[in-house]
Short mmCIF file of C-alpha atoms in Angstrom, two decimals:
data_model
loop_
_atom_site.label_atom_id
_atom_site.label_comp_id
_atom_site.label_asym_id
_atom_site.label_seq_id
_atom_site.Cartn_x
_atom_site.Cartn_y
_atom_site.Cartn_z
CA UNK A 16 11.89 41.14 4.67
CA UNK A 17 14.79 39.65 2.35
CA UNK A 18 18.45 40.40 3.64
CA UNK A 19 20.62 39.54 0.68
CA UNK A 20 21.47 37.29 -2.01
CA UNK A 21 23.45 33.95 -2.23
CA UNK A 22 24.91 33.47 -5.51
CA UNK A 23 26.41 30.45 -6.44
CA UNK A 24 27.03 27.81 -9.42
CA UNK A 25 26.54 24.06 -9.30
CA UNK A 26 30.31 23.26 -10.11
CA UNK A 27 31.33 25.52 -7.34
CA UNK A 28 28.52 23.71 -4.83
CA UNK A 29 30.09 20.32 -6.25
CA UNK A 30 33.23 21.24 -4.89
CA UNK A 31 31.72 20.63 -0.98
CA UNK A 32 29.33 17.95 -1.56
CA UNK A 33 28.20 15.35 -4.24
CA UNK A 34 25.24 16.44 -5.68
CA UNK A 35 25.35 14.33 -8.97
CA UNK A 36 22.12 12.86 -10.22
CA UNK A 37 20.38 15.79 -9.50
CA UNK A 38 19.12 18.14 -12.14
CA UNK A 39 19.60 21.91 -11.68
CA UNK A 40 15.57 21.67 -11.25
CA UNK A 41 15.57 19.41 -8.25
CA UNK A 42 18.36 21.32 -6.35
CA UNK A 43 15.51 23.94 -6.60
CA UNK A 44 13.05 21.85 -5.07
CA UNK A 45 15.24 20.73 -2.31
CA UNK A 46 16.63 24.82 -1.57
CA UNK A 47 12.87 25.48 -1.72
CA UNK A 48 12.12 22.95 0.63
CA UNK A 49 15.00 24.20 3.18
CA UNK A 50 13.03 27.45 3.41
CA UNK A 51 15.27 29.66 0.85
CA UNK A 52 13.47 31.13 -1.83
CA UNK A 53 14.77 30.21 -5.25
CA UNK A 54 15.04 33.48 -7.53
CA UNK A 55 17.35 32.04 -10.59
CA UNK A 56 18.28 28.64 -12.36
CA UNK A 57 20.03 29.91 -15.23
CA UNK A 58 22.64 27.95 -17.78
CA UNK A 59 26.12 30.23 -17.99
CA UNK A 60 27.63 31.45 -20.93
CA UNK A 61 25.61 30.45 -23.33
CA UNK A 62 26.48 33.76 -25.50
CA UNK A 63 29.65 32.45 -26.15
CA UNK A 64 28.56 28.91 -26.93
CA UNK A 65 29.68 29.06 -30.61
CA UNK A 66 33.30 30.91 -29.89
CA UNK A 67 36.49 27.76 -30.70
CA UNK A 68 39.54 27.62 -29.47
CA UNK A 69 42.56 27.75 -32.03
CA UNK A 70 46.34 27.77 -32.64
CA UNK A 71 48.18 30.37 -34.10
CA UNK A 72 50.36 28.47 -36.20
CA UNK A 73 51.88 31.57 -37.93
CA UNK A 74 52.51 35.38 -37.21
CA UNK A 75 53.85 37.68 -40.19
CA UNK A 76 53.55 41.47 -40.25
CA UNK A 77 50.90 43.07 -41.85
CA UNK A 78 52.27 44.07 -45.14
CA UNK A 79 50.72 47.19 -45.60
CA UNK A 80 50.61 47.90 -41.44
CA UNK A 81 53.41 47.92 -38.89
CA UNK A 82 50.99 47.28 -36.08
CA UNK A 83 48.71 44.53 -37.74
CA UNK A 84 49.41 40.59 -37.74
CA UNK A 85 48.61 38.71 -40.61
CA UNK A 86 48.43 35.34 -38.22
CA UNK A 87 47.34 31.43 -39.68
CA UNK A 88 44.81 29.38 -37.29
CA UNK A 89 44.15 26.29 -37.15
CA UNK A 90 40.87 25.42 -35.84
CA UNK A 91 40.32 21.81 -35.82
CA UNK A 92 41.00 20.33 -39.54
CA UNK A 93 40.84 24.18 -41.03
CA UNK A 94 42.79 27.22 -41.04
CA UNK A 95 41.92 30.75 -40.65
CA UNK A 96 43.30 33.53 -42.13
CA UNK A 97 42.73 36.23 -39.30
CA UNK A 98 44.30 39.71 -39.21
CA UNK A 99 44.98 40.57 -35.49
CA UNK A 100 45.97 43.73 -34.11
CA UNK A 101 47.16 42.82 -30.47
CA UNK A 102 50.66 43.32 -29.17
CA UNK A 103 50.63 39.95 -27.67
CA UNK A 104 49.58 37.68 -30.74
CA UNK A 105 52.63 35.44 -31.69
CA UNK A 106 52.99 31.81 -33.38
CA UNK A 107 52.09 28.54 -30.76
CA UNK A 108 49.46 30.64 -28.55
CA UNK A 109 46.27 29.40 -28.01
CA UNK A 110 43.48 31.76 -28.64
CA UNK A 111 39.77 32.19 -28.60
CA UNK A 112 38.60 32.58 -32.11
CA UNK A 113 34.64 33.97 -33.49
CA UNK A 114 34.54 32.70 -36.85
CA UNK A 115 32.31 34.65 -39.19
CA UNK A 116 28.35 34.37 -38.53
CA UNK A 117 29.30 34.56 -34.65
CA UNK A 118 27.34 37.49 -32.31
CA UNK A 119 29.53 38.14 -29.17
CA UNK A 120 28.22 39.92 -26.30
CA UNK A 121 26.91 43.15 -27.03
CA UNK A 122 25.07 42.14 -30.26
CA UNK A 123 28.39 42.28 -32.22
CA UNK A 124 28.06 40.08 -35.57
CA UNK A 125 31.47 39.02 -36.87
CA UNK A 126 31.64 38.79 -40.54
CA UNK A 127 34.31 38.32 -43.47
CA UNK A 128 36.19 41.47 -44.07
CA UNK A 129 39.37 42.65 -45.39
CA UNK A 130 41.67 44.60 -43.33
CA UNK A 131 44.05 46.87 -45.17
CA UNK A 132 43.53 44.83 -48.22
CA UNK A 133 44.56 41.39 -46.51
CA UNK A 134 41.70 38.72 -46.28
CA UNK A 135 40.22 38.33 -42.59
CA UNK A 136 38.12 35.57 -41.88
CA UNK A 137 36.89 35.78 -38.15
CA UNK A 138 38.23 37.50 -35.24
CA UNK A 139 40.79 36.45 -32.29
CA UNK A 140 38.89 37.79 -29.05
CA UNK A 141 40.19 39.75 -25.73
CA UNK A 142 38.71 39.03 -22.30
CA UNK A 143 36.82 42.36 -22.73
CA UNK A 144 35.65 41.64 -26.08
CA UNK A 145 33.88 38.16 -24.43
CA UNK A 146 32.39 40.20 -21.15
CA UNK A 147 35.29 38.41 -18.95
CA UNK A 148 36.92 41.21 -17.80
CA UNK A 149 38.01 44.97 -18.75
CA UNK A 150 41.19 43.66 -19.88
CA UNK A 151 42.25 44.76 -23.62
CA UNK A 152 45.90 45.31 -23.84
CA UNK A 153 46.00 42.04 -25.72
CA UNK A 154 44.26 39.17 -26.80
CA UNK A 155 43.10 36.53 -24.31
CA UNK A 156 46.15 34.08 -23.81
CA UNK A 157 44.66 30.32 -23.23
CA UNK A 158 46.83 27.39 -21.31
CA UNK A 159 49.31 26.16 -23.14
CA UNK A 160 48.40 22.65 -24.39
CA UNK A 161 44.63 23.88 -25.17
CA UNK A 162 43.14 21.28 -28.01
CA UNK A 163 42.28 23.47 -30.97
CA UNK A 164 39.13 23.05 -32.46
CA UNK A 165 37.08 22.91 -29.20
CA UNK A 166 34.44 24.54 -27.72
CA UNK A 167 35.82 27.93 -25.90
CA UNK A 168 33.50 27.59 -23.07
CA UNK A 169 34.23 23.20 -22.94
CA UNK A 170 37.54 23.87 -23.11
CA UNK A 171 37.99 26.10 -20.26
CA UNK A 172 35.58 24.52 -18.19
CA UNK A 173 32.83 27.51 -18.41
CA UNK A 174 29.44 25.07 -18.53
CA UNK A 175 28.07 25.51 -15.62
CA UNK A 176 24.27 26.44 -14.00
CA UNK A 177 24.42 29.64 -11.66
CA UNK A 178 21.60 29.58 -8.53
CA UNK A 179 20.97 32.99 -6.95
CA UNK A 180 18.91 32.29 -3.56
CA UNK A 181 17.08 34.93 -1.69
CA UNK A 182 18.15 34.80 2.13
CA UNK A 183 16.00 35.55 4.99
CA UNK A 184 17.76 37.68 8.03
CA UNK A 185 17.67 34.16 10.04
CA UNK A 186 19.56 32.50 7.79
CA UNK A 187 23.30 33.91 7.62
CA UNK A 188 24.88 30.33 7.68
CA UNK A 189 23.79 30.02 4.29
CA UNK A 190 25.58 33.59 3.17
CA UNK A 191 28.47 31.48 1.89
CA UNK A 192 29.10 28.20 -0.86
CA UNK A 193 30.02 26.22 2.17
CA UNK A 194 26.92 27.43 4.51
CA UNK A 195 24.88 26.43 1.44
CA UNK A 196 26.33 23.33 0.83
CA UNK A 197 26.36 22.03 4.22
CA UNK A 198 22.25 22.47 4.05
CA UNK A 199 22.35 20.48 0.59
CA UNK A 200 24.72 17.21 2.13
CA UNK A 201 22.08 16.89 5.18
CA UNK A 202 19.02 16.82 3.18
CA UNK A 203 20.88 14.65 0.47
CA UNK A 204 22.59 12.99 3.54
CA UNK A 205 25.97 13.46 1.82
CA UNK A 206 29.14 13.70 3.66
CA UNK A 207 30.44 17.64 3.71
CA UNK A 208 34.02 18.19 2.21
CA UNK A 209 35.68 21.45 3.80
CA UNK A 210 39.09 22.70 1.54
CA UNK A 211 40.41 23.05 4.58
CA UNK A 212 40.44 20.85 8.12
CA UNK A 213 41.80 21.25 11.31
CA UNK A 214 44.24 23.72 10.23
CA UNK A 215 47.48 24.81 13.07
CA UNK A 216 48.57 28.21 12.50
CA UNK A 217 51.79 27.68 14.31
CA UNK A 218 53.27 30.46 14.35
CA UNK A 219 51.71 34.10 15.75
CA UNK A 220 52.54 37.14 14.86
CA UNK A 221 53.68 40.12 16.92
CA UNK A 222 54.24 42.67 14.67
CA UNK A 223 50.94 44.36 15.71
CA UNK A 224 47.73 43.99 17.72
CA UNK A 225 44.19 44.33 17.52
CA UNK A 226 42.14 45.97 20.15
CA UNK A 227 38.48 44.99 20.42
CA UNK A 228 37.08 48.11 22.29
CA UNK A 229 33.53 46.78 22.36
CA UNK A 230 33.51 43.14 23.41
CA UNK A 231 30.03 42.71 23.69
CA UNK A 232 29.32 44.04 20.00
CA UNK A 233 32.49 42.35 18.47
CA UNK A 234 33.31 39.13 21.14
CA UNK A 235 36.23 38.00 18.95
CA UNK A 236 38.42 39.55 16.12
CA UNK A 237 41.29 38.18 14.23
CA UNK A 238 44.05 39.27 12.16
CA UNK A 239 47.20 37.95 10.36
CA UNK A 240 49.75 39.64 8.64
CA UNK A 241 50.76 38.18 5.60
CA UNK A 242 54.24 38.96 4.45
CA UNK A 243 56.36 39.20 0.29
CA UNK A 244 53.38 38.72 -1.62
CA UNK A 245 53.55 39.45 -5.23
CA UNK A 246 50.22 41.05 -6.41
CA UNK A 247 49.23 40.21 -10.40
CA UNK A 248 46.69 38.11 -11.62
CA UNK A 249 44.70 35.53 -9.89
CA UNK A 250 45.25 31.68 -11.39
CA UNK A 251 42.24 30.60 -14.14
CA UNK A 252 40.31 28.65 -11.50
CA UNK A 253 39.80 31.68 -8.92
CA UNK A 254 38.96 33.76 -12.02
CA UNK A 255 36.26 31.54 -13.21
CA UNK A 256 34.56 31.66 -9.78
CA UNK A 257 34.27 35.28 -9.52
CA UNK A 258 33.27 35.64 -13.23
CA UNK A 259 30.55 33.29 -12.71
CA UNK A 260 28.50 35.29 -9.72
CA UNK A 261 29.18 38.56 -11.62
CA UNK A 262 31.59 39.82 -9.98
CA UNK A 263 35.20 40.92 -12.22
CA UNK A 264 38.24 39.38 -11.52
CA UNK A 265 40.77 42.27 -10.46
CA UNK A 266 44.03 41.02 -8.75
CA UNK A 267 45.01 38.04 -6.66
CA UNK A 268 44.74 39.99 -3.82
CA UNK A 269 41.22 41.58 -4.23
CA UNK A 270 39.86 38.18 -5.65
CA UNK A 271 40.92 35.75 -2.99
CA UNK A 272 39.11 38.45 -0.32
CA UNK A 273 36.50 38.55 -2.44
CA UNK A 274 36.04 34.24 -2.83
#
């Protein structure tokens, strides 16, 4: 009987062992081989293959609306007239752009249009609007320093192949990205590389304990408290990893237990 699911993506597997040279195919083969079952190879984010990335070079009111932004974007050697209605739009942020003729997630075709009688040639996206996360109180804010012109998903390092592997109940070492990628360096006789090595926790805490009151069920528990940390948004990196398995990025906090 099948226990669970691994899910993982190549760039995340890369990150613990070299598996360069080999095709998303042969990875397959060699999982297969390792006796887990192989359910998905799939290319990510594909949908949002034609989305840019652009620079709001200008920000004027709406002359006709108080809440509207009649904003100028320069995509590569053109510039966009786009009408934007987010509170957080404003002149030198990089953006996400679908130009007219894009479909974004959800079958939504983006076309010319004009928007309280202004000209509006495309559309400056939110997470939500690009299935990232829930998040619309504003448009989607990229690094500063993004290169205009590019492709969204180049630019913010989105290519990537996600692997979902079925596990059998004998085979909980491979219920993590490490686990997995530990099985992948010894059949590609690769050296392993852990984030983290002989870490010292120097210091213990005694501002509480933790009783195990069934040893032979639970031989060993741990616990740390962790003391003045600021919850808000996880960094662009942790964000990405989530995103990719499916799961939606929610705050530093809950992503970091859930990576």
């Amino acid at each position: 009987t099948k226990n669970n699911a691994m899910k993982f993506t190549l760039n995340w597997l890369k990150k613990y062992t070299d598996i360069d040279g080999l095709s998303p195919e042969q990875l397959g083969e060699q999982l297969t081989m390792l006796g887990l079952e192989v359910d998905a190879i799939l290319p990510l984010y594909q949908e949002l293959s034609d989305l840019k990335t652009g620079l709001v070079v200008s920000a004027e009111r709406h002359p006709d609306a108080d809440k509207l932004t009649l904003c100028q974007v320069q995509i590569g050697e053109e510039t966009h007239q786009i009408v934007c209605g987010a509170p957080n739009v404003r002149e030198g942020l990089a953006v996400v752009v679908a130009l007219p003729g894009t479909v974004l997630p959800g079958d939504f075709k983006i076309k010319k249009s004009k928007i309280r009688g202004v000209a509006s040639a495309g559309m400056i996206c939110s997470e939500r609007e690009l299935g990232l996360s829930n998040e619309h109180d504003g448009i989607m804010e990229l690094p500063e320093g993004t290169e205009h012109g590019q492709s969204f998903i180049t630019a913010m390092g989105l290519e990537d192949t996600f692997v979902e592997v079925d596990l059998t109940p004998n085979r909980p070492d491979c219920a993590s990205v490490i686990g997995t990628a530990r099985e992948v360096a010894g059949i590609l006789r690769k050296p392993l590389n852990l984030p983290v090595r002989d870490a010292v926790i120097k210091n213990t805490s005694t501002d509480f304990e933790v009783e195990v009151e069934s040893s032979e069920l639970c031989p060993r528990y741990a616990g740390r408290l962790i003391k003045n940390v600021t919850i808000g948004q996880s960094p662009w990196w942790l964000k990405k990893h989530l995103l990719s398995i499916g799961l939606r990025p929610i705050n530093n906090i809950v992503d970091i237990t859930n990576l």
